[in-house]
Amino acid sequence: MKISFIGSGNVAWHLSQALENAGHAVIEVFSRENRNATALTKQLYNAKVQKDLNFANSDAELFFLCVSDDAMEEVTRKLVLPEGSILVHTSGSKSLKDLNELVEVYSEIPQKTGVFYPLQTFSKVFHVNFEEVPICIETESEDVEKVLITLAQDISEVTYSVNSDERKVLHLAAVFACNFTNHLLGISQEILSHNNLEMKLLEPLIKETFKKALKSPKIFNVQTGPARRGDQKIINRHLLSLKEKPDYQRIYQVLTESISKKN
Ligand SMILES: NC(=O)c1ccc[n+]([C@@H]2O[C@H](COP(=O)([O-])OP(=O)(O)OC[C@H]3O[C@@H](n4cnc5c(N)ncnc54)[C@H](OP(=O)(O)O)[C@@H]3O)[C@@H](O)[C@H]2O)c1
């Protein structure tokens, strides 16, 4: 299938290459910054940099809108797509209705639409095994559904039909599981490095924490630590150690309260 990408960020970077590895042809990449589009085309077989958002003469059948959620309106306002093509976004938090409303307002021809949400964290520099990435699909058209399911199954072993409300819930849960966890690990790293200690020392602990959580039907039940034990002396000492970092102190307090309430 001939596919074009609008956006060349983390998702476009990995998804476009996974699609090409599965035998599809990425023919165009547009990005706000030309050099970012160029960098992505260098990773692809035969893709060209598209300099503007007028794709009227494009041969692509499917367009991936992989821009920041806040940029979707600005981009769709200028976007011109060939008749009969499909436009999908890859966002966890934007609904299909959001995309349909933008297309209705800004597109002169009716547009087939859908959502192709890869539930994973993507950074350009880290390899992702797409076969394991759940692809959450949504569309209102049976034809588009067939296309998106086939495409998802070409790159991944895990495909789900997920509606916009369910996707928002998944996204909220993912923010706790991934984004907040990553931030907490960043705080750990900072605390260690300020005391000339290596993050490597925490590696076995981090691995065991994730292993236990993934194996536990009720993750709250395998909670450990001073908040779980109600050890107020240690909690006070930790809060005192964080007196120079009021933001971290607040995070510590909120999480401690939340853990205490669960137990
Ligand atoms: N990263 C993840 O882990 C992840 C996972 C699943 C889904 N998603 C979703 O996938 C979509 C893309 O995310 P991403 O992580 O790939 O984003 P990203 O790496 O931050 O890249 C954002 C892209 O949007 C473009 N852009 C930003 N503002 C723009 C504007 N005002 N006008 C035109 N283009 C603009 C950027 O263009 P330039 O770089 O050329 O400036 C870039 O190509 C989002 O909807 C996100 O929610 C992300």
XYZ file of N, CA and C and ligand atoms in Angstrom:
837
model
N 0.843 -1.189 0.000
C 0.000 0.000 0.000
C 0.887 1.251 0.000
N 0.444 2.285 -0.735
C 1.214 3.537 -0.761
C 0.723 4.459 0.370
N 1.692 4.881 1.166
C 1.358 5.615 2.399
C 2.201 6.887 2.474
N 1.607 7.954 3.008
C 2.383 9.177 3.264
C 2.260 9.589 4.724
N 3.281 10.267 5.193
C 3.305 10.711 6.591
C 3.287 12.221 6.691
N 2.447 12.702 7.590
C 2.419 14.126 7.918
C 2.949 14.203 9.343
N 4.154 14.737 9.483
C 4.871 14.685 10.756
C 6.014 13.688 10.648
N 7.115 14.024 11.330
C 8.287 13.142 11.250
C 8.881 12.940 12.647
N 8.014 13.026 13.660
C 8.478 12.887 15.044
C 8.659 11.423 15.430
N 8.579 11.179 16.721
C 8.881 9.839 17.253
C 8.007 8.736 16.654
N 6.695 8.990 16.567
C 5.787 7.940 16.070
C 6.003 7.718 14.574
N 6.041 8.813 13.814
C 6.244 8.687 12.363
C 7.554 7.943 12.078
N 8.562 8.262 12.843
C 9.896 7.671 12.671
C 9.821 6.138 12.732
N 9.186 5.623 13.773
C 9.139 4.155 13.962
C 8.072 3.501 13.096
N 6.891 4.125 13.034
C 5.777 3.508 12.307
C 6.086 3.400 10.815
N 6.660 4.463 10.240
C 6.939 4.446 8.797
C 7.924 3.322 8.467
N 8.922 3.137 9.319
C 9.913 2.087 9.042
C 9.315 0.697 9.237
N 8.448 0.555 10.240
C 7.798 -0.747 10.461
C 6.915 -1.091 9.265
N 6.219 -0.095 8.716
C 5.345 -0.345 7.562
C 6.171 -0.735 6.346
N 7.297 -0.068 6.155
C 8.142 -0.436 5.013
C 8.724 -1.839 5.202
N 9.107 -2.166 6.421
C 9.642 -3.520 6.663
C 8.593 -4.589 6.397
N 7.308 -4.194 6.479
C 6.224 -5.151 6.216
C 5.809 -5.125 4.744
N 6.540 -4.391 3.919
C 6.291 -4.429 2.480
C 5.470 -3.266 1.930
N 5.134 -2.300 2.752
C 4.383 -1.141 2.257
C 5.364 -0.056 1.787
N 4.839 0.871 0.973
C 5.724 1.908 0.433
C 5.355 3.261 1.016
N 6.297 3.839 1.748
C 6.079 5.213 2.225
C 6.607 6.128 1.124
N 5.705 6.918 0.531
C 6.132 7.680 -0.657
C 6.410 9.158 -0.364
N 5.793 9.692 0.700
C 6.022 11.117 1.010
C 6.074 11.340 2.521
N 6.905 12.306 2.902
C 6.927 12.735 4.307
C 6.874 14.260 4.319
N 5.889 14.791 5.044
C 5.846 16.239 5.277
C 6.191 16.484 6.737
N 6.964 17.534 6.999
C 7.142 17.976 8.369
C 7.245 19.497 8.385
N 6.863 20.090 9.519
C 6.936 21.549 9.632
C 8.343 22.017 9.273
N 9.336 21.307 9.812
C 10.732 21.600 9.492
C 11.169 20.625 8.404
N 11.555 21.187 7.240
C 11.984 20.329 6.123
C 13.081 19.346 6.498
N 14.023 19.847 7.326
C 15.170 18.986 7.651
C 14.739 17.749 8.444
N 13.654 17.863 9.209
C 13.171 16.685 9.948
C 12.550 15.668 8.999
N 11.836 16.183 7.990
C 11.276 15.277 6.975
C 12.412 14.601 6.220
N 13.441 15.369 5.892
C 14.590 14.813 5.160
C 15.258 13.701 5.977
N 15.434 13.967 7.281
C 16.082 12.959 8.134
C 15.280 11.661 8.123
N 13.954 11.755 8.119
C 13.153 10.521 8.101
C 13.241 9.843 6.738
N 13.178 10.621 5.659
C 13.240 9.969 4.325
C 14.558 9.196 4.165
N 15.598 9.645 4.844
C 16.888 8.925 4.753
C 16.811 7.534 5.379
N 15.844 7.328 6.263
C 15.664 6.008 6.891
C 14.763 5.114 6.028
N 14.138 5.696 5.002
C 13.135 4.976 4.217
C 13.688 4.653 2.826
N 12.992 3.755 2.095
C 13.535 3.286 0.818
C 13.464 4.345 -0.268
N 12.274 4.895 -0.473
C 12.119 5.747 -1.647
C 11.229 6.955 -1.384
N 11.119 7.343 -0.133
C 10.179 8.418 0.206
C 10.757 9.778 -0.174
N 9.860 10.672 -0.604
C 10.280 12.033 -0.963
C 9.803 13.006 0.121
N 10.525 14.111 0.222
C 10.076 15.159 1.150
C 8.970 15.938 0.458
N 7.842 16.037 1.131
C 6.723 16.847 0.623
C 6.845 18.212 1.290
N 6.950 19.249 0.461
C 7.289 20.567 1.045
C 6.087 21.332 1.591
N 4.877 20.966 1.136
C 3.695 21.649 1.687
C 2.602 20.622 1.945
N 1.464 21.112 2.389
C 0.398 20.179 2.785
C -0.621 19.934 1.667
N -0.240 20.316 0.438
C -1.130 20.032 -0.692
C -0.734 18.695 -1.327
N -1.475 17.649 -0.961
C -1.190 16.302 -1.456
C -2.174 15.924 -2.578
N -2.807 16.927 -3.207
C -3.877 16.637 -4.180
C -3.411 15.659 -5.260
N -2.142 15.763 -5.665
C -1.660 14.891 -6.754
C -0.910 13.666 -6.242
N -1.058 13.389 -4.960
C -0.325 12.263 -4.379
C -0.955 10.928 -4.801
N -0.112 9.901 -4.905
C -0.613 8.544 -5.205
C -0.917 7.772 -3.925
N -0.666 8.400 -2.779
C -0.867 7.665 -1.520
C -2.354 7.385 -1.284
N -2.607 6.178 -0.737
C -3.998 5.814 -0.409
C -4.311 6.099 1.055
N -3.243 6.191 1.840
C -3.421 6.366 3.285
C -2.449 7.430 3.796
N -2.961 8.324 4.647
C -2.139 9.406 5.213
C -2.144 9.298 6.732
N -0.946 9.227 7.295
C -0.823 9.215 8.759
C -0.580 10.636 9.252
N -1.495 11.106 10.100
C -1.343 12.428 10.698
C -0.641 12.230 12.052
N 0.697 12.379 12.026
C 1.495 12.090 13.231
C 2.078 13.375 13.788
N 1.232 14.351 14.057
C 1.723 15.616 14.621
C 1.263 15.720 16.077
N 1.860 16.655 16.804
C 1.449 16.896 18.194
C -0.060 17.144 18.204
N -0.707 16.693 19.278
C -2.167 16.824 19.347
C -2.609 18.275 19.121
N -1.854 19.215 19.707
C -2.235 20.630 19.597
C -2.078 21.181 18.184
N -1.306 20.489 17.348
C -1.060 20.997 15.986
C -2.053 20.440 14.970
N -2.903 19.521 15.415
C -3.791 18.836 14.460
C -4.681 19.803 13.691
N -5.241 20.783 14.405
C -6.152 21.699 13.726
C -5.409 22.542 12.693
N -4.265 23.098 13.128
C -3.474 23.949 12.229
C -3.094 23.183 10.952
N -2.748 21.911 11.115
C -2.309 21.114 9.970
C -3.496 20.750 9.078
N -4.582 20.291 9.674
C -5.731 19.882 8.831
C -6.337 21.091 8.109
N -6.161 22.281 8.696
C -6.683 23.486 8.036
C -6.025 23.671 6.654
N -4.737 23.320 6.571
C -4.012 23.542 5.304
C -3.945 22.270 4.443
N -4.414 21.163 4.990
C -4.210 19.874 4.332
C -5.161 19.672 3.150
N -4.597 19.261 2.001
C -5.431 18.877 0.847
C -5.027 17.455 0.476
N -6.023 16.557 0.479
C -5.718 15.154 0.210
C -6.414 14.697 -1.072
N -5.887 13.655 -1.724
C -6.552 13.155 -2.933
C -7.895 12.505 -2.589
N -8.835 12.563 -3.520
C -10.162 12.011 -3.280
C -10.062 10.508 -2.998
N -10.829 10.035 -2.042
C -10.895 8.593 -1.763
C -9.813 8.102 -0.820
N -8.876 8.987 -0.472
C -7.797 8.528 0.421
C -8.296 8.508 1.878
N -7.493 7.865 2.715
C -7.866 7.724 4.138
C -6.904 8.564 4.976
N -7.460 9.288 5.957
C -6.627 10.063 6.892
C -6.790 9.477 8.287
N -5.683 9.067 8.912
C -5.777 8.535 10.281
C -4.837 9.318 11.202
N -5.263 9.487 12.456
C -4.326 10.039 13.430
C -3.846 8.924 14.357
N -2.800 9.232 15.128
C -2.172 8.199 15.967
C -2.226 8.593 17.442
N -3.187 9.456 17.772
C -3.212 10.025 19.120
C -4.022 9.173 20.102
N -3.537 9.134 21.355
C -4.280 8.434 22.393
C -5.402 9.285 22.958
N -5.230 10.597 22.893
C -6.196 11.451 23.592
C -7.187 12.158 22.674
N -6.907 12.216 21.373
C -7.863 12.845 20.445
C -8.867 11.790 19.973
N -10.136 12.190 19.913
C -11.155 11.221 19.477
C -11.232 11.177 17.957
N -11.956 10.171 17.465
C -12.218 10.107 16.017
C -13.108 11.285 15.630
N -14.039 11.630 16.545
C -14.947 12.761 16.289
C -14.146 14.066 16.112
N -13.106 14.242 16.935
C -12.264 15.449 16.804
C -11.721 15.546 15.373
N -11.228 14.406 14.857
C -10.657 14.407 13.508
C -11.761 14.644 12.476
N -12.891 13.962 12.646
C -13.999 14.125 11.691
C -14.468 15.567 11.628
N -14.527 16.216 12.790
C -14.998 17.617 12.809
C -14.012 18.524 12.057
N -12.719 18.268 12.244
C -11.719 19.085 11.540
C -11.829 18.875 10.032
N -11.995 17.609 9.643
C -12.091 17.289 8.220
C -13.358 17.914 7.619
N -14.452 17.835 8.363
C -15.717 18.426 7.864
C -15.575 19.929 7.656
N -14.883 20.582 8.596
C -14.751 22.041 8.502
C -13.770 22.442 7.401
N -12.633 21.728 7.324
C -11.557 22.225 6.472
C -11.391 21.521 5.128
N -11.976 20.316 4.962
C -11.736 19.604 3.701
C -12.868 19.884 2.720
N -12.492 20.138 1.470
C -13.533 20.446 0.472
C -14.217 19.186 -0.013
N -13.535 18.044 0.109
C -14.160 16.780 -0.301
C -14.335 15.889 0.931
N -15.363 15.021 0.921
C -15.526 14.130 2.075
C -14.295 13.237 2.211
N -13.932 12.966 3.443
C -12.678 12.241 3.684
C -12.942 11.006 4.535
N -12.333 9.886 4.150
C -12.431 8.703 5.016
C -11.429 8.881 6.152
N -11.844 8.521 7.364
C -10.963 8.790 8.510
C -10.854 7.572 9.437
N -9.884 7.620 10.307
C -9.727 6.556 11.296
C -8.672 6.919 12.318
N -8.511 6.012 13.277
C -7.466 6.170 14.294
C -6.617 4.901 14.288
N -5.314 5.096 14.387
C -4.356 3.985 14.385
C -3.380 4.307 15.517
N -3.768 3.897 16.735
C -3.021 4.324 17.928
C -2.089 3.204 18.396
N -0.787 3.398 18.258
C 0.147 2.385 18.739
C 0.432 2.626 20.222
N 0.021 1.661 21.060
C 0.127 1.877 22.513
C 1.534 1.499 22.993
N 2.429 2.424 22.799
C 3.825 2.223 23.210
C 4.453 3.599 23.397
N 5.598 3.632 24.081
C 6.341 4.890 24.173
C 7.436 4.871 23.102
N 7.468 5.921 22.298
C 8.418 5.966 21.180
C 9.382 7.128 21.342
N 10.668 6.846 21.219
C 11.689 7.890 21.104
C 12.555 7.473 19.924
N 12.914 8.434 19.095
C 13.634 8.086 17.858
C 14.842 7.192 18.102
N 15.585 7.485 19.165
C 16.873 6.794 19.356
C 16.735 5.380 19.920
N 15.543 4.992 20.354
C 15.391 3.655 20.925
C 14.590 2.749 19.996
N 15.174 1.578 19.704
C 14.492 0.621 18.829
C 13.223 0.109 19.511
N 12.173 -0.077 18.706
C 10.923 -0.647 19.235
C 10.588 -1.885 18.406
N 10.245 -2.969 19.095
C 9.800 -4.164 18.385
C 8.299 -4.037 18.129
N 7.944 -3.634 16.908
C 6.546 -3.324 16.598
C 5.633 -4.534 16.713
N 6.205 -5.734 16.557
C 5.359 -6.939 16.645
C 4.629 -7.024 17.979
N 5.231 -6.408 19.022
C 4.643 -6.487 20.366
C 3.784 -5.267 20.710
N 3.708 -4.321 19.804
C 2.989 -3.074 20.131
C 1.489 -3.248 19.845
N 0.634 -3.104 20.868
C -0.804 -3.175 20.594
C -1.224 -2.000 19.698
N -1.912 -2.323 18.614
C -2.413 -1.263 17.727
C -3.920 -1.139 17.966
N -4.342 0.032 18.384
C -5.755 0.271 18.691
C -6.388 1.028 17.526
N -7.375 0.372 16.943
C -7.967 0.908 15.712
C -9.379 1.405 15.960
N -9.736 2.499 15.284
C -11.122 2.971 15.321
C -11.473 3.627 13.990
N -12.642 3.327 13.492
C -13.151 3.984 12.292
C -14.654 3.769 12.233
N -15.326 4.600 11.421
C -16.776 4.409 11.286
C -17.111 3.692 9.992
N -16.084 3.382 9.201
C -16.352 2.781 7.890
C -15.817 1.347 7.849
N -16.647 0.432 7.317
C -16.217 -0.981 7.235
C -15.013 -1.138 6.314
N -15.010 -0.389 5.198
C -13.891 -0.474 4.236
C -12.588 -0.048 4.906
N -12.672 1.089 5.621
C -11.458 1.604 6.267
C -11.013 0.625 7.351
N -11.978 0.039 8.053
C -11.637 -0.912 9.116
C -10.808 -2.078 8.561
N -11.260 -2.590 7.398
C -10.517 -3.710 6.783
C -9.084 -3.284 6.470
N -8.936 -2.094 5.902
C -7.600 -1.603 5.529
C -6.729 -1.476 6.777
N -7.292 -0.868 7.824
C -6.476 -0.597 9.029
C -6.130 -1.887 9.769
N -7.084 -2.828 9.811
C -6.787 -4.094 10.495
C -5.690 -4.854 9.743
N -5.801 -4.893 8.424
C -4.771 -5.583 7.635
C -3.406 -4.954 7.879
N -3.397 -3.629 7.844
C -2.136 -2.904 8.039
C -1.556 -3.178 9.437
N -2.433 -3.115 10.436
C -1.984 -3.349 11.817
C -1.427 -4.765 11.951
N -2.136 -5.731 11.344
C -1.676 -7.126 11.458
C -0.377 -7.364 10.695
N -0.108 -6.532 9.690
C 1.170 -6.659 8.960
C 2.357 -6.289 9.834
N 2.130 -5.383 10.798
C 3.284 -4.924 11.587
C 3.260 -5.408 13.037
N 2.087 -5.856 13.502
C 1.993 -6.220 14.919
C 1.173 -7.490 15.114
N 1.468 -8.181 16.207
C 0.688 -9.386 16.515
C -0.504 -9.055 17.402
N -0.620 -7.796 17.801
C -1.676 -7.415 18.752
C -2.490 -6.240 18.195
N -3.703 -6.555 17.766
C -4.566 -5.503 17.204
C -5.891 -5.485 17.946
N -6.343 -4.306 18.321
C -7.623 -4.186 19.031
C -8.507 -3.155 18.336
N -9.821 -3.406 18.398
C -10.768 -2.339 18.047
C -11.080 -1.603 19.345
N -10.779 -0.323 19.375
C -10.937 0.456 20.613
C -11.649 1.758 20.263
N -12.754 2.055 20.948
C -13.434 3.313 20.618
C -12.766 4.496 21.339
N -13.219 5.702 20.999
C -12.522 6.904 21.489
C -12.550 7.005 23.011
N -13.681 6.614 23.638
C -13.756 6.693 25.107
C -12.779 5.703 25.742
N -12.741 4.487 25.178
C -11.810 3.472 25.716
C -10.366 3.928 25.525
N -10.084 4.545 24.374
C -8.706 4.981 24.105
C -8.284 6.072 25.091
N -9.228 6.938 25.444
C -8.897 7.992 26.433
C -8.551 7.369 27.780
N -9.291 6.309 28.152
C -9.003 5.615 29.415
C -7.620 4.956 29.339
N -7.344 4.292 28.207
C -6.030 3.656 28.025
C -4.918 4.691 28.128
N -5.166 5.849 27.536
C -4.147 6.898 27.539
C -3.891 7.407 28.956
N -4.981 7.579 29.731
C -4.834 8.030 31.124
C -4.017 7.005 31.925
N -4.369 5.721 31.760
C -3.634 4.666 32.476
C -2.172 4.643 32.024
N -1.955 4.880 30.739
C -0.587 4.854 30.198
C 0.247 6.012 30.750
N -0.395 7.141 31.016
C 0.342 8.277 31.589
C 0.883 7.898 32.972
N 0.067 7.187 33.772
C 0.557 6.721 35.081
C 1.646 5.664 34.906
N 1.371 4.668 34.034
C 2.298 3.533 33.910
C 3.631 3.937 33.295
N 3.590 4.846 32.358
C 4.810 5.167 31.610
C 5.365 6.554 31.959
N 4.581 7.588 31.713
C 5.130 8.948 31.833
C 5.501 9.282 33.276
N 4.587 8.982 34.221
C 4.876 9.312 35.620
C 5.989 8.414 36.166
N 5.943 7.136 35.791
C 6.993 6.211 36.245
C 8.357 6.703 35.768
N 8.404 7.124 34.499
C 9.668 7.617 33.945
C 10.153 8.856 34.712
N 9.204 9.724 35.069
C 9.575 10.934 35.815
C 10.125 10.561 37.199
N 9.483 9.590 37.833
C 9.954 9.161 39.160
C 11.349 8.543 39.061
N 11.587 7.777 37.989
C 12.925 7.204 37.807
C 13.951 8.323 37.568
N 13.518 9.378 36.882
C 14.400 10.536 36.671
C 14.761 11.191 37.991
N 13.782 11.293 38.892
C 14.054 11.879 40.217
C 15.057 10.996 40.968
N 14.841 9.679 40.912
C 15.788 8.750 41.570
C 17.200 8.981 41.054
N 17.297 9.085 39.723
C 18.622 9.260 39.113
C 19.281 10.567 39.598
N 18.473 11.614 39.684
C 19.006 12.910 40.112
C 19.486 12.849 41.570
N 18.684 12.210 42.427
C 19.060 12.092 43.851
C 20.378 11.335 43.973
N 20.502 10.252 43.203
C 21.739 9.465 43.268
C 22.927 10.270 42.753
N 22.741 10.896 41.580
C 23.903 11.568 40.974
C 24.355 12.755 41.836
N 23.424 13.427 42.538
C 23.834 14.520 43.440
C 24.669 14.004 44.600
N 24.594 12.714 44.835
C 25.361 12.119 45.932
C 26.451 11.180 45.411
N 26.801 11.394 44.125
C 27.866 10.609 43.467
C 27.634 9.107 43.533
N 26.371 8.724 43.377
C 26.060 7.290 43.324
C 25.485 6.959 41.954
N 25.717 5.716 41.511
C 25.308 5.359 40.149
C 23.905 4.774 40.100
N 23.179 5.130 39.053
C 21.831 4.604 38.832
C 21.857 3.076 38.695
N 22.975 2.574 38.224
C 23.128 1.119 38.016
C 22.810 0.333 39.301
N 23.106 0.962 40.455
C 22.838 0.295 41.737
C 21.354 -0.031 41.905
N 20.493 0.783 41.275
C 19.042 0.572 41.424
C 18.470 -0.384 40.375
N 19.292 -0.764 39.393
C 18.771 -1.569 38.267
C 18.052 -2.849 38.695
N 18.669 -3.669 39.572
C 17.968 -4.900 39.973
C 16.634 -4.618 40.661
N 16.606 -3.542 41.460
C 15.377 -3.155 42.158
C 14.287 -2.744 41.158
N 14.692 -1.959 40.168
C 13.714 -1.491 39.170
C 13.168 -2.687 38.385
N 14.069 -3.584 37.979
C 13.628 -4.758 37.200
C 12.671 -5.617 38.015
N 13.008 -5.842 39.280
C 12.165 -6.694 40.140
C 10.795 -6.037 40.364
N 10.796 -4.712 40.530
C 9.526 -3.987 40.736
C 8.593 -4.207 39.544
N 9.127 -4.056 38.325
C 8.288 -4.231 37.128
C 7.883 -5.692 36.954
N 8.816 -6.607 37.245
C 8.515 -8.045 37.103
C 7.357 -8.416 38.032
N 7.464 -7.980 39.290
C 6.412 -8.305 40.270
C 5.081 -7.696 39.861
N 5.135 -6.433 39.458
C 3.879 -5.738 39.095
C 3.201 -6.447 37.930
N 3.999 -6.841 36.923
C 3.394 -7.463 35.739
C 2.835 -8.848 36.039
N 3.355 -9.476 37.120
C 2.874 -10.820 37.469
C 1.747 -10.786 38.492
N 1.459 -9.607 39.049
C 0.499 -9.549 40.155
C -0.891 -9.157 39.669
N -1.904 -9.993 39.992
C -3.261 -9.621 39.600
C -3.703 -8.326 40.290
N -3.216 -8.094 41.522
C -3.552 -6.832 42.212
C -2.222 -6.184 42.619
N -1.819 -5.218 41.834
C -0.479 -4.638 41.997
C -0.329 -3.925 43.347
N -1.413 -3.304 43.842
C -1.327 -2.630 45.152
C -0.894 -3.612 46.252
N -1.221 -4.897 46.085
C -0.891 -5.892 47.124
C 0.601 -6.166 47.262
N 1.398 -5.848 46.228
C 2.842 -6.128 46.342
C 3.635 -4.843 46.649
N 2.911 -3.830 47.123
C 3.561 -2.576 47.525
C 4.455 -2.822 48.746
N 5.633 -2.235 48.749
C 6.509 -2.284 49.936
C 6.933 -0.845 50.272
N 7.763 -0.700 51.287
C 8.328 0.622 51.601
C 7.730 1.264 52.837
N 8.310 2.409 53.266
C 7.883 3.051 54.524
C 6.402 3.441 54.539
N 5.859 3.907 53.417
C 4.445 4.315 53.409
C 3.546 3.097 53.606
N 3.923 1.998 52.994
C 3.151 0.747 53.131
C 3.181 0.256 54.586
N 4.371 0.418 55.233
C 4.526 -0.061 56.616
C 4.032 0.959 57.643
N 3.779 2.170 57.205
C 3.382 3.245 58.126
C 4.546 3.712 58.987
N 5.752 3.698 58.445
C 6.955 4.044 59.200
C 7.194 5.560 59.160
N 6.536 6.281 60.075
C 6.512 7.742 60.019
C 7.881 8.380 60.244
N 8.746 7.725 61.060
C 10.070 8.317 61.332
C 10.872 8.409 60.032
N 10.847 7.327 59.253
C 11.607 7.319 57.977
C 10.994 8.325 57.006
N 9.672 8.354 56.980
C 9.000 9.295 56.068
C 9.426 10.734 56.391
N 9.428 11.076 57.681
C 9.832 12.437 58.086
C 11.278 12.725 57.690
N 12.141 11.716 57.854
C 13.555 11.899 57.513
C 13.705 12.142 55.998
N 12.965 11.367 55.219
C 13.037 11.551 53.760
C 12.549 12.943 53.360
N 11.452 13.368 53.995
C 10.903 14.692 53.651
C 11.905 15.795 54.000
N 12.618 15.599 55.121
C 13.639 16.569 55.530
C 14.792 16.599 54.506
N 15.179 15.420 54.019
C 16.272 15.361 53.028
C 15.886 16.078 51.742
N 14.572 16.201 51.498
C 14.123 16.831 50.249
C 13.784 18.315 50.439
N 14.246 18.919 51.564
C 13.796 20.299 51.865
C 14.244 21.313 50.801
N 15.338 20.979 50.098
C 15.799 21.890 49.028
C 14.997 21.691 47.741
N 14.189 20.654 47.699
C 13.442 20.315 46.474
C 11.957 20.234 46.796
N 11.298 21.387 46.966
C 9.892 21.371 47.386
C 8.969 20.594 46.430
N 9.285 20.602 45.107
C 8.442 19.852 44.156
C 8.508 18.358 44.447
N 9.733 17.872 44.686
C 9.902 16.441 44.963
C 9.279 16.099 46.328
N 9.393 17.035 47.262
C 8.788 16.829 48.588
C 7.272 16.619 48.444
N 6.659 17.485 47.593
C 5.195 17.372 47.382
C 4.833 16.037 46.746
N 5.626 15.628 45.739
C 5.368 14.347 45.069
C 5.474 13.221 46.102
N 6.521 13.277 46.939
C 6.728 12.254 47.969
C 5.511 12.188 48.896
N 5.046 13.373 49.300
C 3.910 13.421 50.241
C 2.627 12.854 49.616
N 2.349 13.271 48.394
C 1.110 12.828 47.716
C 1.129 11.310 47.535
N 2.278 10.781 47.079
C 2.353 9.330 46.852
C 2.278 8.566 48.176
N 2.929 9.114 49.214
C 2.894 8.466 50.526
C 1.452 8.385 51.037
N 0.725 9.484 50.884
C -0.690 9.490 51.323
C -1.513 8.480 50.542
N -1.282 8.445 49.246
C -2.055 7.535 48.391
C -1.774 6.073 48.776
N -0.496 5.757 49.012
C -0.129 4.380 49.405
C -0.760 4.054 50.766
N -0.652 4.985 51.721
C -1.209 4.733 53.064
C -2.704 4.432 52.981
N -3.420 5.202 52.147
C -4.879 4.998 52.044
C -5.219 3.632 51.467
N -4.364 3.141 50.572
C -4.630 1.827 49.955
C -4.426 0.694 50.951
N -3.627 0.982 51.999
C -3.330 -0.103 52.943
C -4.013 0.147 54.279
N 5.688 9.433 21.359
C 4.890 8.512 21.821
O 5.319 7.721 22.661
C 3.471 8.362 21.295
C 2.850 7.117 21.439
C 1.584 6.917 20.898
C 0.935 7.964 20.246
N 1.538 9.183 20.152
C 0.808 10.242 19.409
O 1.348 10.360 18.091
C 1.303 11.731 17.659
C 2.701 12.205 17.342
O 3.478 12.114 18.518
P 5.077 12.129 18.467
O 5.548 11.599 19.773
O 5.577 11.506 17.214
O 5.335 13.686 18.458
P 6.727 14.430 18.309
O 7.862 13.486 18.289
O 6.715 15.531 19.295
O 6.592 15.071 16.843
C 5.613 16.022 16.608
C 5.462 16.252 15.113
O 4.467 17.270 14.970
C 5.006 18.329 14.167
N 4.446 19.587 14.652
C 4.451 20.048 15.926
N 3.821 21.234 15.985
C 3.433 21.516 14.726
C 2.733 22.607 14.138
N 2.305 23.638 14.880
N 2.481 22.549 12.809
C 2.913 21.506 12.073
N 3.572 20.450 12.566
C 3.824 20.459 13.880
C 6.515 18.264 14.336
O 7.122 18.790 13.205
P 8.670 19.253 13.221
O 9.411 18.210 14.009
O 9.095 19.277 11.801
O 8.685 20.568 13.889
C 6.725 16.740 14.441
O 6.802 16.169 13.174
C 0.623 12.505 18.795
O -0.742 12.553 18.531
C 0.887 11.629 20.026
O -0.101 11.809 21.005
C 2.797 9.404 20.648
